[in-house]
Amino acid sequence: MTDITDRFSIHTSFSRLPEGHLPEGSGIFFSLANAEKLEYPSNTFDRIVVTCLLMHFNDPIPILLEWNRVLKVKGVLDVLIPNDFGMFINLYKKLVSNPKARKLRIKNLDYIRAIDHQSSP
């Protein structure tokens, strides 16, 4: 599991790997990584799973090319692109994120969501 920030390693018990290093055993591991320039060698992974990330980039094509670079031939790239108008996303917003934002006194949550998701699904 990778992320550009340390937020997941702080809240989990995943083993931490230096950027660009691969685990020697099985399990779930965490390392810092930049999706635009991965430190992994070409043709490294059999499968890459990406969730809720592409819409945060103005130009997703270079990122897709970078992921393709580290993917093995005949490897699989799974990309989840949420639909902001979907029933489950709206229900999650209503029951979870909107109440949490109100408790934190965050105003203009829809605007914050809009500027955080730079390219539409």
mmCIF file of C-alpha atoms in Angstrom:
data_model
loop_
_atom_site.group_PDB
_atom_site.id
_atom_site.type_symbol
_atom_site.label_atom_id
_atom_site.label_comp_id
_atom_site.label_asym_id
_atom_site.label_seq_id
_atom_site.Cartn_x
_atom_site.Cartn_y
_atom_site.Cartn_z
ATOM 1 C CA MET A 1 0.000 0.000 0.000
ATOM 2 C CA THR A 2 1.388 3.387 -0.933
ATOM 3 C CA ASP A 3 0.443 6.986 -0.365
ATOM 4 C CA ILE A 4 2.167 10.315 -0.869
ATOM 5 C CA THR A 5 1.668 11.159 2.824
ATOM 6 C CA ASP A 6 2.382 9.298 6.035
ATOM 7 C CA ARG A 7 -1.243 9.369 7.199
ATOM 8 C CA PHE A 8 -1.876 5.624 6.729
ATOM 9 C CA SER A 9 1.281 4.411 8.450
ATOM 10 C CA ILE A 10 0.418 6.496 11.500
ATOM 11 C CA HIS A 11 -3.026 4.909 11.951
ATOM 12 C CA THR A 12 -2.230 1.312 11.031
ATOM 13 C CA SER A 13 -0.008 -1.508 12.116
ATOM 14 C CA PHE A 14 1.285 -2.186 8.586
ATOM 15 C CA SER A 15 5.004 -2.855 8.259
ATOM 16 C CA ARG A 16 6.830 0.160 6.849
ATOM 17 C CA LEU A 17 9.095 -0.170 3.803
ATOM 18 C CA PRO A 18 11.472 2.446 2.373
ATOM 19 C CA GLU A 19 10.231 4.056 -0.840
ATOM 20 C CA GLY A 20 10.844 1.831 -3.858
ATOM 21 C CA HIS A 21 11.521 -1.320 -1.809
ATOM 22 C CA LEU A 22 9.454 -4.471 -2.186
ATOM 23 C CA PRO A 23 8.468 -6.822 0.652
ATOM 24 C CA GLU A 24 10.258 -10.133 0.972
ATOM 25 C CA GLY A 25 7.380 -11.899 2.722
ATOM 26 C CA SER A 26 3.614 -11.872 2.542
ATOM 27 C CA GLY A 27 1.328 -9.433 4.301
ATOM 28 C CA ILE A 28 0.273 -5.816 3.991
ATOM 29 C CA PHE A 29 3.065 -3.264 3.781
ATOM 30 C CA PHE A 30 3.114 0.516 3.568
ATOM 31 C CA SER A 31 5.539 2.849 1.824
ATOM 32 C CA LEU A 32 5.527 6.478 0.786
ATOM 33 C CA ALA A 33 5.280 6.868 -2.994
ATOM 34 C CA ASN A 34 4.421 9.531 -5.539
ATOM 35 C CA ALA A 35 1.956 8.170 -8.127
ATOM 36 C CA GLU A 36 3.460 10.463 -10.766
ATOM 37 C CA LYS A 37 6.987 9.051 -10.380
ATOM 38 C CA LEU A 38 7.182 5.655 -8.706
ATOM 39 C CA GLU A 39 10.562 4.517 -7.403
ATOM 40 C CA TYR A 40 9.850 0.892 -8.340
ATOM 41 C CA PRO A 41 11.639 -0.790 -11.255
ATOM 42 C CA SER A 42 9.771 -1.307 -14.544
ATOM 43 C CA ASN A 43 7.771 -4.547 -14.914
ATOM 44 C CA THR A 44 7.528 -5.127 -11.153
ATOM 45 C CA PHE A 45 3.863 -5.743 -10.300
ATOM 46 C CA ASP A 46 1.351 -8.378 -11.414
ATOM 47 C CA ARG A 47 -1.540 -6.220 -10.295
ATOM 48 C CA ILE A 48 -2.056 -2.602 -9.284
ATOM 49 C CA VAL A 49 -5.246 -1.492 -7.524
ATOM 50 C CA VAL A 50 -5.924 2.258 -7.441
ATOM 51 C CA THR A 51 -8.864 3.717 -5.534
ATOM 52 C CA CYS A 52 -10.227 7.252 -5.751
ATOM 53 C CA LEU A 53 -7.027 8.826 -7.071
ATOM 54 C CA LEU A 54 -7.184 9.726 -10.776
ATOM 55 C CA MET A 55 -9.653 12.567 -10.296
ATOM 56 C CA HIS A 56 -7.082 14.401 -8.172
ATOM 57 C CA PHE A 57 -4.833 15.063 -11.199
ATOM 58 C CA ASN A 58 -5.321 17.629 -13.949
ATOM 59 C CA ASP A 59 -3.764 15.286 -16.514
ATOM 60 C CA PRO A 60 -4.190 11.594 -15.633
ATOM 61 C CA ILE A 61 -2.469 10.249 -18.785
ATOM 62 C CA PRO A 62 1.150 10.571 -17.480
ATOM 63 C CA ILE A 63 0.087 8.856 -14.257
ATOM 64 C CA LEU A 64 -1.509 5.978 -16.160
ATOM 65 C CA LEU A 65 1.670 5.639 -18.224
ATOM 66 C CA GLU A 66 3.765 5.531 -15.042
ATOM 67 C CA TRP A 67 1.568 2.807 -13.562
ATOM 68 C CA ASN A 68 1.798 0.900 -16.830
ATOM 69 C CA ARG A 69 5.601 1.151 -16.642
ATOM 70 C CA VAL A 70 5.777 -0.685 -13.297
ATOM 71 C CA LEU A 71 3.109 -3.216 -14.327
ATOM 72 C CA LYS A 72 4.302 -6.525 -15.749
ATOM 73 C CA VAL A 73 3.334 -7.561 -19.268
ATOM 74 C CA LYS A 74 -0.186 -9.047 -19.017
ATOM 75 C CA GLY A 75 -0.483 -7.448 -15.564
ATOM 76 C CA VAL A 76 -3.813 -6.030 -14.386
ATOM 77 C CA LEU A 77 -4.542 -2.416 -13.477
ATOM 78 C CA ASP A 78 -7.769 -1.960 -11.500
ATOM 79 C CA VAL A 79 -8.886 1.664 -11.196
ATOM 80 C CA LEU A 80 -11.865 2.784 -9.117
ATOM 81 C CA ILE A 81 -13.306 6.124 -10.184
ATOM 82 C CA PRO A 82 -16.238 6.997 -7.933
ATOM 83 C CA ASN A 83 -19.350 8.574 -9.329
ATOM 84 C CA ASP A 84 -20.193 11.598 -7.184
ATOM 85 C CA PHE A 85 -23.830 11.234 -8.159
ATOM 86 C CA GLY A 86 -24.073 7.595 -7.069
ATOM 87 C CA MET A 87 -26.546 6.529 -4.405
ATOM 88 C CA PHE A 88 -23.894 5.090 -2.071
ATOM 89 C CA ILE A 89 -21.604 8.115 -2.325
ATOM 90 C CA ASN A 90 -24.510 10.447 -1.549
ATOM 91 C CA LEU A 91 -25.595 8.247 1.367
ATOM 92 C CA TYR A 92 -22.029 8.210 2.723
ATOM 93 C CA LYS A 93 -21.861 12.002 2.462
ATOM 94 C CA LYS A 94 -25.191 12.386 4.246
ATOM 95 C CA LEU A 95 -24.477 9.913 7.059
ATOM 96 C CA VAL A 96 -20.716 10.245 7.555
ATOM 97 C CA SER A 97 -18.715 13.030 5.944
ATOM 98 C CA ASN A 98 -21.251 15.873 6.164
ATOM 99 C CA PRO A 99 -21.979 15.347 9.906
ATOM 100 C CA LYS A 100 -18.262 15.043 10.613
ATOM 101 C CA ALA A 101 -17.594 18.282 8.711
ATOM 102 C CA ARG A 102 -20.325 20.049 10.697
ATOM 103 C CA LYS A 103 -18.757 18.852 13.984
ATOM 104 C CA LEU A 104 -15.401 20.183 12.805
ATOM 105 C CA ARG A 105 -17.103 23.450 11.762
ATOM 106 C CA ILE A 106 -15.983 23.070 8.162
ATOM 107 C CA LYS A 107 -17.927 25.349 5.859
ATOM 108 C CA ASN A 108 -18.315 25.074 2.071
ATOM 109 C CA LEU A 109 -17.707 21.318 2.023
ATOM 110 C CA ASP A 110 -19.026 20.963 -1.540
ATOM 111 C CA TYR A 111 -16.570 23.624 -2.697
ATOM 112 C CA ILE A 112 -13.709 21.866 -0.909
ATOM 113 C CA ARG A 113 -14.695 18.599 -2.587
ATOM 114 C CA ALA A 114 -14.810 20.316 -5.969
ATOM 115 C CA ILE A 115 -11.330 21.839 -5.770
ATOM 116 C CA ASP A 116 -9.859 18.594 -4.397
ATOM 117 C CA HIS A 117 -11.214 16.587 -7.367
ATOM 118 C CA GLN A 118 -9.539 18.411 -10.241
ATOM 119 C CA SER A 119 -10.732 16.282 -13.143
ATOM 120 C CA SER A 120 -14.256 14.961 -13.231
ATOM 121 C CA PRO A 121 -14.861 11.199 -13.398
#
